[in-house]
Structure formats: structure tokens, C-alpha cells
Amino acid sequence: MEFDYDLFVIGGGSGGVRAARMAAGYGARVGVAEEFRFGGTCVVRGCVPKKLMVYASAFSELFEDAEGYGWQVGPRSFDWSRFIAAKDAEIARLEAIYARNLDLAGCELHRCRAEVTGPHTVRLASHGHEVRARHILIATGGTPFVPDIPGAHHAITSNEIFDLPHLPARVAVVGGGYIACEFAGILNGLGARVTQLYRGEQILRGFDDDVRGHVAGLMRAKGIDLRTETDVARIDRAEDGLVLTLEDGARLAVDCVLYATGRVPNTAGLGLEKAGVALGPRGEVLVDRWSQTNVPSIFAVGDVTDRLALTPVAIREGAAFARTVFGGEPTAADHSDVPTAVFTQPEIGTVGLTEAEARREAEVEIYRSTFRPMFHTLSGRDERMLMKMVVRKSDRRVLGVHIVGHAAAEMIQLAGVAVKMGATKEDFDRTVAVHPTAAEELVTMRDPVA
Ligand SMILES: Cc1cc2nc3c(=O)[nH]c(=O)nc-3n(C[C@H](O)[C@H](O)[C@H](O)COP(=O)(O)OP(=O)(O)OC[C@H]3O[C@@H](n4cnc5c(N)ncnc54)[C@H](O)[C@@H]3O)c2cc1C
């Protein structure tokens, strides 16, 4: 068979773009199809615009905190349209950079949907004909999942929240995962009245239990009406907005309902079944350590594989794929000890095992400290930081670090290096503190609490 491309990538997001550029760098003829906007979820409607929103929303507290430091801050108001326009300009700039970098690397860009028609063939929606590729990479990401309840069509998802025409005054956020918690904080900080509804016992399933409790407490203290063990039965349009009927019969009037109840791999209608590619129960593409599917010419990286849905992980998987297939250097993506952050307010930084996970594997010691960060001594805000370390007793190795507080995301990137290197508690302790900081607590926690 004659091939038009050595590699055809479906999806121009974090994983697809990295794989395409690297493969082209190894000399491969590469085509990339993107049906929406280059840059993908992270750039267009994920990490980047979300973080800009977190910055925007944090000002409301900073204005209050400034008074404790002697500042008089006059009347303030938030202009949603101005913010959205500035955010859109930045996203457009980044999108153009992604497309340009692909172009400069020598990749051929197709701004259209693509579907798989066989182990080596892809149909492009723009001209309807097939292209032939030696290898196909599925990098189509994920998509928000909304449960099928009456009136679900009234709800929006994270896809729409970035483009609302104005800031809703009353919002219900449904879900307890990191995206739900982040948007509850953002909307609350921007001035909306936020009710967060989660059917489980505690938000942020999968994170360390101390972290979950600490963050839930702080979210409530900031005015978010966080209700756990609560679910929505139906959503109806009312004269002045929407009415949610909860499963216990209670009703809640809001202007906007944001569903953040998880994401599913984006494989619907992609033609993978026709090509014989095995999918898992959530529609995820099943792959081995080298991101190869059961069809040898077809690979998949990123959220569509439902491994660890994070941008840097998708990028690493894309790079490992390119190195394996085009660089002659078989490389498995490494999913262990991945540091990550949640941009709640304050934020979470975490790496390694939670206490509960570690206890299932080994005998552990727990070091934990909660304290009022120096910044809040004068601001007067009653907000405490949490730092926690999970240490294996047998060899003193630090298995997990969990931080809640200002700059936790920045701190965990570096703590992650130590954990990845296999640092022991004594390695942390041998490191001299940086004073005065909050991070110094990481090297000064003396006695285990459990
Ligand atoms: C609200 C939100 C906040 C997030 N925050 C963070 C964060 O703070 N940190 C973090 O690390 N991660 C975050 N993530 C997750 C992160 O965005 C994803 O893990 C990452 O984008 C996955 O990259 P990907 O390449 O797998 O898929 P994507 O980036 O989703 O790219 C897939 C691309 O494929 C395109 N596509 C799909 N089907 C087709 C088709 N048939 N033909 C052509 N094109 C197609 C899509 O349009 C899309 O552009 C967030 C996600 C969301 C939704």
C-alpha cells in the first residue's frame, strides 16, 4: 500500500500536537486533523482559560486582604465582558502559536473532522475522501458527561462556561470533582451566589482525606453553599431562570446550572470499531504501555485513553509515542508520582500516594501541620494551610506530599522532584528551610501525628 502520510494524527490538542511535531522532527510525513481549534481542551476550554478565571476571581479577596496592610481600596466592580474579551485574545494568540508550530515542523494541517475507516485509512470531513497513513494516532481527548435527567438540556458544561454572555447571579454547580470545585470557587470569587451539589459523601474523591475535608471547610467558609449527598432529580425553566428539584424534593432557584460530573473519552462516531480497535467500557481506547492499540498501526494518547487526564501527561504520552515509533527508541509513558494541582481557592498541590492508599501498601508515618500563613496575620482572614507527608516506615521514603494553601501548585512541582527521586523524610529534613515562607514547613515537620 502506498501511504500519503507516515503518521496521521486525529486531534490537535496537547497530546496530538506534541506527537505530530516530534514525529515530523524525526523526518516523518505528518498530517493532523482538528475539528475545532488547535491547542485543544487545555488551551481553548480547559487549563488555560480556567487559570485566567481563577486569577480574575481571586482579586475580590485580595482587595479585602489589602485593608489589613493599610490600603484603602475604593469601590470595585467586575466587568465580565472585558475579562472575556481579554481572555479570548490570549486564547487566540496561543491557538495561533500551536498551529504555527505544527506548520513550521512541516506537518500538514487539516481544519476538519477526521474519522477512521480502516487500520491505515482516515476520512477527512472537509473533502470527504480518504487518506492513507502508515500509522494513525488517536488523540481526540474527552468530552463532558451530563447525566440524562429531565431538563438536562438546560444545563451548561465547562465547554460553555468560558463564553457566557454575562456572569450569572445565582449558579448551581453539580459535581464534586476538581473541575466542579474549581468553578465553584471561581464563580463565588467573581460574585455569584454559588450552590454546589454533590451526590457523594465528600468532594474530591481520590484525593487525600485530610485535603478533602480541609478544602470543603474553606469553600464553605468563603460562602459556597456546598451540599453533599444531594443530587438533582430534574431541571425546569421558570419565569426568572431555572428551578432545580433535588432528590429529597427540595427546590433551588438559579440562573445557571453548570454540570461538572465527569468526562468521557471522545470516541463516539470515530469509526474505531470498524477498524477493529478495542474500546473499554467507558469508550476509552485500550492501549499498552507504548500507547499501541490491538490494531498494530493505530495508537492513542491523552484523555481518550482514560489513563491520567492531565495535559502534561498527554504531552508525555505523545512524546513517548513519537520516540517509540519514529525515533527508534521504545519509550513507555511513566504514570507514577505525577504531581498535580487543583485550582480551588486556596489551591491544592499533591504528589504520590494518599494516606489511605499508602496504608494499603505499607506501614506508614503521617506528618501533618495546619497553620495560619503569615500573609493572613495582617489580613485577618481566618484561613489555615495544610501540609501533609506520608512516609513509609521501613525505609523512611516519602510516598506522598499533600498541600492546601497559597502557591501549593508551585510548591508541589518541586516537592514532586524529590518524591520522584525517592527522597526520604530525612532528605527533606536535611534541607535548610527558606524563611519566612510557608514551604519551610515541608522541611520542619518533626513529629509524626500518626
Ligand atoms: C475545565 C477543564 C480544566 C482543566 N484543567 C486542567 C489543569 O489545570 N491541568 C491539567 O493538567 N489538565 C487540566 N485539564 C485536562 C486537560 O485539558 C486534558 O487532560 C488535555 O487537554 C488532554 O489532551 P488531549 O490531547 O488528550 O486532548 P484535547 O486537548 O482534548 O484535544 C483533543 C482535540 O481533538 C479534537 N477532536 C476530537 N475529535 C476529533 C475528530 N474526530 N477529528 C478532528 N479533531 C477531533 C478536539 O476538538 C480537541 O481539540 C482540564 C480540563 C478541563 C475540561
mmCIF file with all atom_site columns, N, CA and C and ligand atoms in Angstrom, residues 10-16 33-37 39-42 45-47 50 112-115 139-142 158 162 178-179 182-183 263 266 270 301-304 309-312 314 341 343, ligand 1:
data_model
loop_
_atom_site.group_PDB
_atom_site.id
_atom_site.type_symbol
_atom_site.label_atom_id
_atom_site.label_alt_id
_atom_site.label_comp_id
_atom_site.label_asym_id
_atom_site.label_entity_id
_atom_site.label_seq_id
_atom_site.pdbx_PDB_ins_code
_atom_site.Cartn_x
_atom_site.Cartn_y
_atom_site.Cartn_z
_atom_site.occupancy
_atom_site.B_iso_or_equiv
_atom_site.pdbx_formal_charge
_atom_site.auth_seq_id
_atom_site.auth_comp_id
_atom_site.auth_asym_id
_atom_site.auth_atom_id
_atom_site.pdbx_PDB_model_num
ATOM   1   N N   . ILE A 1 10  ? -5.291  12.375 14.670 1.00 0.00 ? 10  ILE A N   1
ATOM   2   C CA  . ILE A 1 10  ? -6.658  12.911 14.777 1.00 0.00 ? 10  ILE A CA  1
ATOM   3   C C   . ILE A 1 10  ? -6.761  13.609 16.124 1.00 0.00 ? 10  ILE A C   1
ATOM   4   N N   . GLY A 1 11  ? -6.830  14.940 16.092 1.00 0.00 ? 11  GLY A N   1
ATOM   5   C CA  . GLY A 1 11  ? -6.924  15.722 17.326 1.00 0.00 ? 11  GLY A CA  1
ATOM   6   C C   . GLY A 1 11  ? -5.707  16.601 17.528 1.00 0.00 ? 11  GLY A C   1
ATOM   7   N N   . GLY A 1 12  ? -5.928  17.911 17.471 1.00 0.00 ? 12  GLY A N   1
ATOM   8   C CA  . GLY A 1 12  ? -4.811  18.862 17.612 1.00 0.00 ? 12  GLY A CA  1
ATOM   9   C C   . GLY A 1 12  ? -4.742  19.467 19.005 1.00 0.00 ? 12  GLY A C   1
ATOM   10  N N   . GLY A 1 13  ? -4.851  18.609 20.033 1.00 0.00 ? 13  GLY A N   1
ATOM   11  C CA  . GLY A 1 13  ? -4.721  19.082 21.413 1.00 0.00 ? 13  GLY A CA  1
ATOM   12  C C   . GLY A 1 13  ? -3.339  18.783 21.965 1.00 0.00 ? 13  GLY A C   1
ATOM   13  N N   . SER A 1 14  ? -3.250  18.738 23.291 1.00 0.00 ? 14  SER A N   1
ATOM   14  C CA  . SER A 1 14  ? -1.947  18.600 23.963 1.00 0.00 ? 14  SER A CA  1
ATOM   15  C C   . SER A 1 14  ? -1.163  17.390 23.459 1.00 0.00 ? 14  SER A C   1
ATOM   16  N N   . GLY A 1 15  ? -1.785  16.232 23.449 1.00 0.00 ? 15  GLY A N   1
ATOM   17  C CA  . GLY A 1 15  ? -1.073  15.006 23.090 1.00 0.00 ? 15  GLY A CA  1
ATOM   18  C C   . GLY A 1 15  ? -0.792  14.914 21.600 1.00 0.00 ? 15  GLY A C   1
ATOM   19  N N   . GLY A 1 16  ? -1.799  15.245 20.789 1.00 0.00 ? 16  GLY A N   1
ATOM   20  C CA  . GLY A 1 16  ? -1.660  15.119 19.341 1.00 0.00 ? 16  GLY A CA  1
ATOM   21  C C   . GLY A 1 16  ? -0.606  16.056 18.781 1.00 0.00 ? 16  GLY A C   1
ATOM   22  N N   . ALA A 1 33  ? -5.469  16.430 11.879 1.00 0.00 ? 33  ALA A N   1
ATOM   23  C CA  . ALA A 1 33  ? -6.822  16.988 11.703 1.00 0.00 ? 33  ALA A CA  1
ATOM   24  C C   . ALA A 1 33  ? -7.331  17.501 13.040 1.00 0.00 ? 33  ALA A C   1
ATOM   25  N N   . GLU A 1 34  ? -7.896  18.699 13.025 1.00 0.00 ? 34  GLU A N   1
ATOM   26  C CA  . GLU A 1 34  ? -8.502  19.284 14.228 1.00 0.00 ? 34  GLU A CA  1
ATOM   27  C C   . GLU A 1 34  ? -9.862  19.856 13.823 1.00 0.00 ? 34  GLU A C   1
ATOM   28  N N   . GLU A 1 35  ? -10.913 19.382 14.508 1.00 0.00 ? 35  GLU A N   1
ATOM   29  C CA  . GLU A 1 35  ? -12.260 19.786 14.087 1.00 0.00 ? 35  GLU A CA  1
ATOM   30  C C   . GLU A 1 35  ? -12.734 21.083 14.746 1.00 0.00 ? 35  GLU A C   1
ATOM   31  N N   . PHE A 1 36  ? -12.035 21.516 15.790 1.00 0.00 ? 36  PHE A N   1
ATOM   32  C CA  . PHE A 1 36  ? -12.493 22.725 16.491 1.00 0.00 ? 36  PHE A CA  1
ATOM   33  C C   . PHE A 1 36  ? -11.399 23.784 16.466 1.00 0.00 ? 36  PHE A C   1
ATOM   34  N N   . ARG A 1 37  ? -10.515 23.756 17.428 1.00 0.00 ? 37  ARG A N   1
ATOM   35  C CA  . ARG A 1 37  ? -9.440  24.752 17.436 1.00 0.00 ? 37  ARG A CA  1
ATOM   36  C C   . ARG A 1 37  ? -8.132  24.095 17.872 1.00 0.00 ? 37  ARG A C   1
ATOM   37  N N   . GLY A 1 39  ? -4.760  23.441 19.709 1.00 0.00 ? 39  GLY A N   1
ATOM   38  C CA  . GLY A 1 39  ? -4.468  23.715 21.117 1.00 0.00 ? 39  GLY A CA  1
ATOM   39  C C   . GLY A 1 39  ? -5.295  22.801 21.994 1.00 0.00 ? 39  GLY A C   1
ATOM   40  N N   . GLY A 1 40  ? -6.501  22.489 21.532 1.00 0.00 ? 40  GLY A N   1
ATOM   41  C CA  . GLY A 1 40  ? -7.331  21.510 22.227 1.00 0.00 ? 40  GLY A CA  1
ATOM   42  C C   . GLY A 1 40  ? -7.948  22.025 23.512 1.00 0.00 ? 40  GLY A C   1
ATOM   43  N N   . THR A 1 41  ? -8.399  21.093 24.317 1.00 0.00 ? 41  THR A N   1
ATOM   44  C CA  . THR A 1 41  ? -9.134  21.430 25.539 1.00 0.00 ? 41  THR A CA  1
ATOM   45  C C   . THR A 1 41  ? -8.316  22.327 26.453 1.00 0.00 ? 41  THR A C   1
ATOM   46  N N   . CYS A 1 42  ? -7.067  21.971 26.671 1.00 0.00 ? 42  CYS A N   1
ATOM   47  C CA  . CYS A 1 42  ? -6.236  22.707 27.630 1.00 0.00 ? 42  CYS A CA  1
ATOM   48  C C   . CYS A 1 42  ? -6.185  24.189 27.294 1.00 0.00 ? 42  CYS A C   1
ATOM   49  N N   . ARG A 1 45  ? -10.530 25.468 26.202 1.00 0.00 ? 45  ARG A N   1
ATOM   50  C CA  . ARG A 1 45  ? -11.593 25.431 27.208 1.00 0.00 ? 45  ARG A CA  1
ATOM   51  C C   . ARG A 1 45  ? -11.243 24.521 28.372 1.00 0.00 ? 45  ARG A C   1
ATOM   52  N N   . GLY A 1 46  ? -10.017 24.677 28.838 1.00 0.00 ? 46  GLY A N   1
ATOM   53  C CA  . GLY A 1 46  ? -9.563  23.878 29.981 1.00 0.00 ? 46  GLY A CA  1
ATOM   54  C C   . GLY A 1 46  ? -8.605  24.672 30.847 1.00 0.00 ? 46  GLY A C   1
ATOM   55  N N   . CYS A 1 47  ? -7.418  24.103 31.017 1.00 0.00 ? 47  CYS A N   1
ATOM   56  C CA  . CYS A 1 47  ? -6.430  24.633 31.971 1.00 0.00 ? 47  CYS A CA  1
ATOM   57  C C   . CYS A 1 47  ? -6.203  26.135 31.841 1.00 0.00 ? 47  CYS A C   1
ATOM   58  N N   . LYS A 1 50  ? -9.267  28.546 32.356 1.00 0.00 ? 50  LYS A N   1
ATOM   59  C CA  . LYS A 1 50  ? -9.681  28.342 33.753 1.00 0.00 ? 50  LYS A CA  1
ATOM   60  C C   . LYS A 1 50  ? -8.739  29.064 34.718 1.00 0.00 ? 50  LYS A C   1
ATOM   61  N N   . CYS A 1 112 ? -10.592 20.167 10.059 1.00 0.00 ? 112 CYS A N   1
ATOM   62  C CA  . CYS A 1 112 ? -11.856 19.445 9.859  1.00 0.00 ? 112 CYS A CA  1
ATOM   63  C C   . CYS A 1 112 ? -11.885 18.216 10.735 1.00 0.00 ? 112 CYS A C   1
ATOM   64  N N   . ARG A 1 113 ? -13.059 17.605 10.781 1.00 0.00 ? 113 ARG A N   1
ATOM   65  C CA  . ARG A 1 113 ? -13.201 16.349 11.498 1.00 0.00 ? 113 ARG A CA  1
ATOM   66  C C   . ARG A 1 113 ? -12.569 15.226 10.678 1.00 0.00 ? 113 ARG A C   1
ATOM   67  N N   . ALA A 1 114 ? -12.043 14.243 11.379 1.00 0.00 ? 114 ALA A N   1
ATOM   68  C CA  . ALA A 1 114 ? -11.497 13.065 10.703 1.00 0.00 ? 114 ALA A CA  1
ATOM   69  C C   . ALA A 1 114 ? -12.040 11.817 11.390 1.00 0.00 ? 114 ALA A C   1
ATOM   70  N N   . GLU A 1 115 ? -12.276 10.791 10.602 1.00 0.00 ? 115 GLU A N   1
ATOM   71  C CA  . GLU A 1 115 ? -12.748 9.535  11.173 1.00 0.00 ? 115 GLU A CA  1
ATOM   72  C C   . GLU A 1 115 ? -11.957 8.371  10.600 1.00 0.00 ? 115 GLU A C   1
ATOM   73  N N   . ALA A 1 139 ? -5.965  11.058 19.149 1.00 0.00 ? 139 ALA A N   1
ATOM   74  C CA  . ALA A 1 139 ? -5.682  11.998 20.257 1.00 0.00 ? 139 ALA A CA  1
ATOM   75  C C   . ALA A 1 139 ? -6.864  12.958 20.362 1.00 0.00 ? 139 ALA A C   1
ATOM   76  N N   . THR A 1 140 ? -8.060  12.352 20.461 1.00 0.00 ? 140 THR A N   1
ATOM   77  C CA  . THR A 1 140 ? -9.288  13.145 20.380 1.00 0.00 ? 140 THR A CA  1
ATOM   78  C C   . THR A 1 140 ? -9.800  13.627 21.733 1.00 0.00 ? 140 THR A C   1
ATOM   79  N N   . GLY A 1 141 ? -9.086  13.318 22.813 1.00 0.00 ? 141 GLY A N   1
ATOM   80  C CA  . GLY A 1 141 ? -9.429  13.887 24.112 1.00 0.00 ? 141 GLY A CA  1
ATOM   81  C C   . GLY A 1 141 ? -10.703 13.329 24.721 1.00 0.00 ? 141 GLY A C   1
ATOM   82  N N   . GLY A 1 142 ? -11.323 14.163 25.556 1.00 0.00 ? 142 GLY A N   1
ATOM   83  C CA  . GLY A 1 142 ? -12.546 13.760 26.253 1.00 0.00 ? 142 GLY A CA  1
ATOM   84  C C   . GLY A 1 142 ? -13.619 14.807 26.074 1.00 0.00 ? 142 GLY A C   1
ATOM   85  N N   . SER A 1 158 ? -18.459 22.728 31.285 1.00 0.00 ? 158 SER A N   1
ATOM   86  C CA  . SER A 1 158 ? -17.249 23.565 31.237 1.00 0.00 ? 158 SER A CA  1
ATOM   87  C C   . SER A 1 158 ? -16.991 24.060 29.809 1.00 0.00 ? 158 SER A C   1
ATOM   88  N N   . PHE A 1 162 ? -16.950 29.290 29.528 1.00 0.00 ? 162 PHE A N   1
ATOM   89  C CA  . PHE A 1 162 ? -15.958 30.299 29.150 1.00 0.00 ? 162 PHE A CA  1
ATOM   90  C C   . PHE A 1 162 ? -16.523 31.353 28.198 1.00 0.00 ? 162 PHE A C   1
ATOM   91  N N   . TYR A 1 178 ? -12.579 17.809 40.574 1.00 0.00 ? 178 TYR A N   1
ATOM   92  C CA  . TYR A 1 178 ? -11.767 19.024 40.653 1.00 0.00 ? 178 TYR A CA  1
ATOM   93  C C   . TYR A 1 178 ? -12.331 20.150 39.794 1.00 0.00 ? 178 TYR A C   1
ATOM   94  N N   . ILE A 1 179 ? -12.918 19.817 38.656 1.00 0.00 ? 179 ILE A N   1
ATOM   95  C CA  . ILE A 1 179 ? -13.430 20.886 37.789 1.00 0.00 ? 179 ILE A CA  1
ATOM   96  C C   . ILE A 1 179 ? -14.624 21.572 38.457 1.00 0.00 ? 179 ILE A C   1
ATOM   97  N N   . GLU A 1 182 ? -13.268 23.759 41.286 1.00 0.00 ? 182 GLU A N   1
ATOM   98  C CA  . GLU A 1 182 ? -12.584 24.954 40.778 1.00 0.00 ? 182 GLU A CA  1
ATOM   99  C C   . GLU A 1 182 ? -13.595 26.003 40.319 1.00 0.00 ? 182 GLU A C   1
ATOM   100 N N   . PHE A 1 183 ? -14.630 25.571 39.587 1.00 0.00 ? 183 PHE A N   1
ATOM   101 C CA  . PHE A 1 183 ? -15.598 26.561 39.096 1.00 0.00 ? 183 PHE A CA  1
ATOM   102 C C   . PHE A 1 183 ? -16.477 27.107 40.210 1.00 0.00 ? 183 PHE A C   1
ATOM   103 N N   . ARG A 1 263 ? -15.938 13.418 32.766 1.00 0.00 ? 263 ARG A N   1
ATOM   104 C CA  . ARG A 1 263 ? -15.700 13.492 31.327 1.00 0.00 ? 263 ARG A CA  1
ATOM   105 C C   . ARG A 1 263 ? -15.559 12.078 30.783 1.00 0.00 ? 263 ARG A C   1
ATOM   106 N N   . ASN A 1 266 ? -13.505 10.712 24.045 1.00 0.00 ? 266 ASN A N   1
ATOM   107 C CA  . ASN A 1 266 ? -14.152 11.207 22.831 1.00 0.00 ? 266 ASN A CA  1
ATOM   108 C C   . ASN A 1 266 ? -13.979 10.209 21.673 1.00 0.00 ? 266 ASN A C   1
ATOM   109 N N   . LEU A 1 270 ? -16.223 7.774  15.812 1.00 0.00 ? 270 LEU A N   1
ATOM   110 C CA  . LEU A 1 270 ? -14.863 7.943  15.286 1.00 0.00 ? 270 LEU A CA  1
ATOM   111 C C   . LEU A 1 270 ? -14.469 6.810  14.337 1.00 0.00 ? 270 LEU A C   1
ATOM   112 N N   . VAL A 1 301 ? -3.202  8.421  22.476 1.00 0.00 ? 301 VAL A N   1
ATOM   113 C CA  . VAL A 1 301 ? -2.608  9.093  23.650 1.00 0.00 ? 301 VAL A CA  1
ATOM   114 C C   . VAL A 1 301 ? -3.606  10.098 24.223 1.00 0.00 ? 301 VAL A C   1
ATOM   115 N N   . GLY A 1 302 ? -3.370  10.477 25.460 1.00 0.00 ? 302 GLY A N   1
ATOM   116 C CA  . GLY A 1 302 ? -4.151  11.547 26.094 1.00 0.00 ? 302 GLY A CA  1
ATOM   117 C C   . GLY A 1 302 ? -5.449  11.046 26.712 1.00 0.00 ? 302 GLY A C   1
ATOM   118 N N   . ASP A 1 303 ? -6.369  11.996 26.898 1.00 0.00 ? 303 ASP A N   1
ATOM   119 C CA  . ASP A 1 303 ? -7.613  11.712 27.627 1.00 0.00 ? 303 ASP A CA  1
ATOM   120 C C   . ASP A 1 303 ? -8.435  10.593 26.992 1.00 0.00 ? 303 ASP A C   1
ATOM   121 N N   . VAL A 1 304 ? -8.293  10.409 25.689 1.00 0.00 ? 304 VAL A N   1
ATOM   122 C CA  . VAL A 1 304 ? -9.098  9.392  25.009 1.00 0.00 ? 304 VAL A CA  1
ATOM   123 C C   . VAL A 1 304 ? -8.754  7.980  25.500 1.00 0.00 ? 304 VAL A C   1
ATOM   124 N N   . ALA A 1 309 ? -5.952  11.934 33.103 1.00 0.00 ? 309 ALA A N   1
ATOM   125 C CA  . ALA A 1 309 ? -6.398  13.019 32.218 1.00 0.00 ? 309 ALA A CA  1
ATOM   126 C C   . ALA A 1 309 ? -5.821  14.364 32.638 1.00 0.00 ? 309 ALA A C   1
ATOM   127 N N   . LEU A 1 310 ? -4.572  14.568 32.270 1.00 0.00 ? 310 LEU A N   1
ATOM   128 C CA  . LEU A 1 310 ? -3.885  15.832 32.562 1.00 0.00 ? 310 LEU A CA  1
ATOM   129 C C   . LEU A 1 310 ? -3.066  16.229 31.343 1.00 0.00 ? 310 LEU A C   1
ATOM   130 N N   . THR A 1 311 ? -2.954  17.526 31.109 1.00 0.00 ? 311 THR A N   1
ATOM   131 C CA  . THR A 1 311 ? -2.213  17.992 29.943 1.00 0.00 ? 311 THR A CA  1
ATOM   132 C C   . THR A 1 311 ? -0.768  17.497 29.894 1.00 0.00 ? 311 THR A C   1
ATOM   133 N N   . PRO A 1 312 ? 0.004   17.667 30.978 1.00 0.00 ? 312 PRO A N   1
ATOM   134 C CA  . PRO A 1 312 ? 1.409   17.240 30.862 1.00 0.00 ? 312 PRO A CA  1
ATOM   135 C C   . PRO A 1 312 ? 1.539   15.742 30.634 1.00 0.00 ? 312 PRO A C   1
ATOM   136 N N   . ALA A 1 314 ? -0.667  13.906 28.814 1.00 0.00 ? 314 ALA A N   1
ATOM   137 C CA  . ALA A 1 314 ? -0.948  13.720 27.384 1.00 0.00 ? 314 ALA A CA  1
ATOM   138 C C   . ALA A 1 314 ? 0.293   14.078 26.560 1.00 0.00 ? 314 ALA A C   1
ATOM   139 N N   . ALA A 1 341 ? -2.117  19.698 40.496 1.00 0.00 ? 341 ALA A N   1
ATOM   140 C CA  . ALA A 1 341 ? -2.701  20.771 41.295 1.00 0.00 ? 341 ALA A CA  1
ATOM   141 C C   . ALA A 1 341 ? -4.186  20.864 41.020 1.00 0.00 ? 341 ALA A C   1
ATOM   142 N N   . PHE A 1 343 ? -7.016  23.957 41.261 1.00 0.00 ? 343 PHE A N   1
ATOM   143 C CA  . PHE A 1 343 ? -7.043  25.403 41.498 1.00 0.00 ? 343 PHE A CA  1
ATOM   144 C C   . PHE A 1 343 ? -8.327  25.833 42.187 1.00 0.00 ? 343 PHE A C   1
HETATM 145 C C1  . LIG B 2 .   ? -12.267 22.718 32.554 1.00 0.00 ? 1   LIG B C1  1
HETATM 146 C C2  . LIG B 2 .   ? -11.007 21.900 32.470 1.00 0.00 ? 1   LIG B C2  1
HETATM 147 C C3  . LIG B 2 .   ? -9.910  22.272 33.207 1.00 0.00 ? 1   LIG B C3  1
HETATM 148 C C4  . LIG B 2 .   ? -8.729  21.535 33.135 1.00 0.00 ? 1   LIG B C4  1
HETATM 149 N N1  . LIG B 2 .   ? -7.660  21.916 33.894 1.00 0.00 ? 1   LIG B N1  1
HETATM 150 C C5  . LIG B 2 .   ? -6.505  21.242 33.829 1.00 0.00 ? 1   LIG B C5  1
HETATM 151 C C6  . LIG B 2 .   ? -5.374  21.668 34.581 1.00 0.00 ? 1   LIG B C6  1
HETATM 152 O O1  . LIG B 2 .   ? -5.423  22.640 35.332 1.00 0.00 ? 1   LIG B O1  1
HETATM 153 N N2  . LIG B 2 .   ? -4.219  20.957 34.452 1.00 0.00 ? 1   LIG B N2  1
HETATM 154 C C7  . LIG B 2 .   ? -4.127  19.864 33.638 1.00 0.00 ? 1   LIG B C7  1
HETATM 155 O O2  . LIG B 2 .   ? -3.060  19.275 33.539 1.00 0.00 ? 1   LIG B O2  1
HETATM 156 N N3  . LIG B 2 .   ? -5.184  19.435 32.919 1.00 0.00 ? 1   LIG B N3  1
HETATM 157 C C8  . LIG B 2 .   ? -6.367  20.092 33.004 1.00 0.00 ? 1   LIG B C8  1
HETATM 158 N N4  . LIG B 2 .   ? -7.441  19.672 32.254 1.00 0.00 ? 1   LIG B N4  1
HETATM 159 C C9  . LIG B 2 .   ? -7.316  18.450 31.443 1.00 0.00 ? 1   LIG B C9  1
HETATM 160 C C10 . LIG B 2 .   ? -6.616  18.728 30.118 1.00 0.00 ? 1   LIG B C10 1
HETATM 161 O O3  . LIG B 2 .   ? -7.268  19.766 29.437 1.00 0.00 ? 1   LIG B O3  1
HETATM 162 C C11 . LIG B 2 .   ? -6.600  17.460 29.288 1.00 0.00 ? 1   LIG B C11 1
HETATM 163 O O4  . LIG B 2 .   ? -6.027  16.404 30.042 1.00 0.00 ? 1   LIG B O4  1
HETATM 164 C C12 . LIG B 2 .   ? -5.788  17.626 27.991 1.00 0.00 ? 1   LIG B C12 1
HETATM 165 O O5  . LIG B 2 .   ? -6.285  18.666 27.214 1.00 0.00 ? 1   LIG B O5  1
HETATM 166 C C13 . LIG B 2 .   ? -5.803  16.312 27.222 1.00 0.00 ? 1   LIG B C13 1
HETATM 167 O O6  . LIG B 2 .   ? -5.155  16.476 25.987 1.00 0.00 ? 1   LIG B O6  1
HETATM 168 P P1  . LIG B 2 .   ? -5.550  15.541 24.753 1.00 0.00 ? 1   LIG B P1  1
HETATM 169 O O7  . LIG B 2 .   ? -4.539  15.815 23.699 1.00 0.00 ? 1   LIG B O7  1
HETATM 170 O O8  . LIG B 2 .   ? -5.757  14.156 25.197 1.00 0.00 ? 1   LIG B O8  1
HETATM 171 O O9  . LIG B 2 .   ? -6.995  16.056 24.308 1.00 0.00 ? 1   LIG B O9  1
HETATM 172 P P2  . LIG B 2 .   ? -7.558  17.504 23.976 1.00 0.00 ? 1   LIG B P2  1
HETATM 173 O O10 . LIG B 2 .   ? -6.688  18.579 24.458 1.00 0.00 ? 1   LIG B O10 1
HETATM 174 O O11 . LIG B 2 .   ? -8.969  17.464 24.438 1.00 0.00 ? 1   LIG B O11 1
HETATM 175 O O12 . LIG B 2 .   ? -7.516  17.564 22.395 1.00 0.00 ? 1   LIG B O12 1
HETATM 176 C C14 . LIG B 2 .   ? -8.334  16.763 21.599 1.00 0.00 ? 1   LIG B C14 1
HETATM 177 C C15 . LIG B 2 .   ? -8.637  17.516 20.333 1.00 0.00 ? 1   LIG B C15 1
HETATM 178 O O13 . LIG B 2 .   ? -9.183  16.619 19.368 1.00 0.00 ? 1   LIG B O13 1
HETATM 179 C C16 . LIG B 2 .   ? -10.168 17.298 18.624 1.00 0.00 ? 1   LIG B C16 1
HETATM 180 N N5  . LIG B 2 .   ? -11.024 16.269 18.029 1.00 0.00 ? 1   LIG B N5  1
HETATM 181 C C17 . LIG B 2 .   ? -11.818 15.398 18.671 1.00 0.00 ? 1   LIG B C17 1
HETATM 182 N N6  . LIG B 2 .   ? -12.365 14.535 17.782 1.00 0.00 ? 1   LIG B N6  1
HETATM 183 C C18 . LIG B 2 .   ? -11.907 14.888 16.551 1.00 0.00 ? 1   LIG B C18 1
HETATM 184 C C19 . LIG B 2 .   ? -12.108 14.362 15.242 1.00 0.00 ? 1   LIG B C19 1
HETATM 185 N N7  . LIG B 2 .   ? -12.868 13.291 15.028 1.00 0.00 ? 1   LIG B N7  1
HETATM 186 N N8  . LIG B 2 .   ? -11.485 14.965 14.210 1.00 0.00 ? 1   LIG B N8  1
HETATM 187 C C20 . LIG B 2 .   ? -10.685 16.067 14.417 1.00 0.00 ? 1   LIG B C20 1
HETATM 188 N N9  . LIG B 2 .   ? -10.460 16.574 15.634 1.00 0.00 ? 1   LIG B N9  1
HETATM 189 C C21 . LIG B 2 .   ? -11.050 15.994 16.703 1.00 0.00 ? 1   LIG B C21 1
HETATM 190 C C22 . LIG B 2 .   ? -10.859 18.178 19.644 1.00 0.00 ? 1   LIG B C22 1
HETATM 191 O O14 . LIG B 2 .   ? -11.515 19.271 19.036 1.00 0.00 ? 1   LIG B O14 1
HETATM 192 C C23 . LIG B 2 .   ? -9.673  18.605 20.504 1.00 0.00 ? 1   LIG B C23 1
HETATM 193 O O15 . LIG B 2 .   ? -9.127  19.841 20.089 1.00 0.00 ? 1   LIG B O15 1
HETATM 194 C C24 . LIG B 2 .   ? -8.648  20.397 32.288 1.00 0.00 ? 1   LIG B C24 1
HETATM 195 C C25 . LIG B 2 .   ? -9.749  20.025 31.528 1.00 0.00 ? 1   LIG B C25 1
HETATM 196 C C26 . LIG B 2 .   ? -10.917 20.761 31.607 1.00 0.00 ? 1   LIG B C26 1
HETATM 197 C C27 . LIG B 2 .   ? -12.102 20.344 30.791 1.00 0.00 ? 1   LIG B C27 1
#
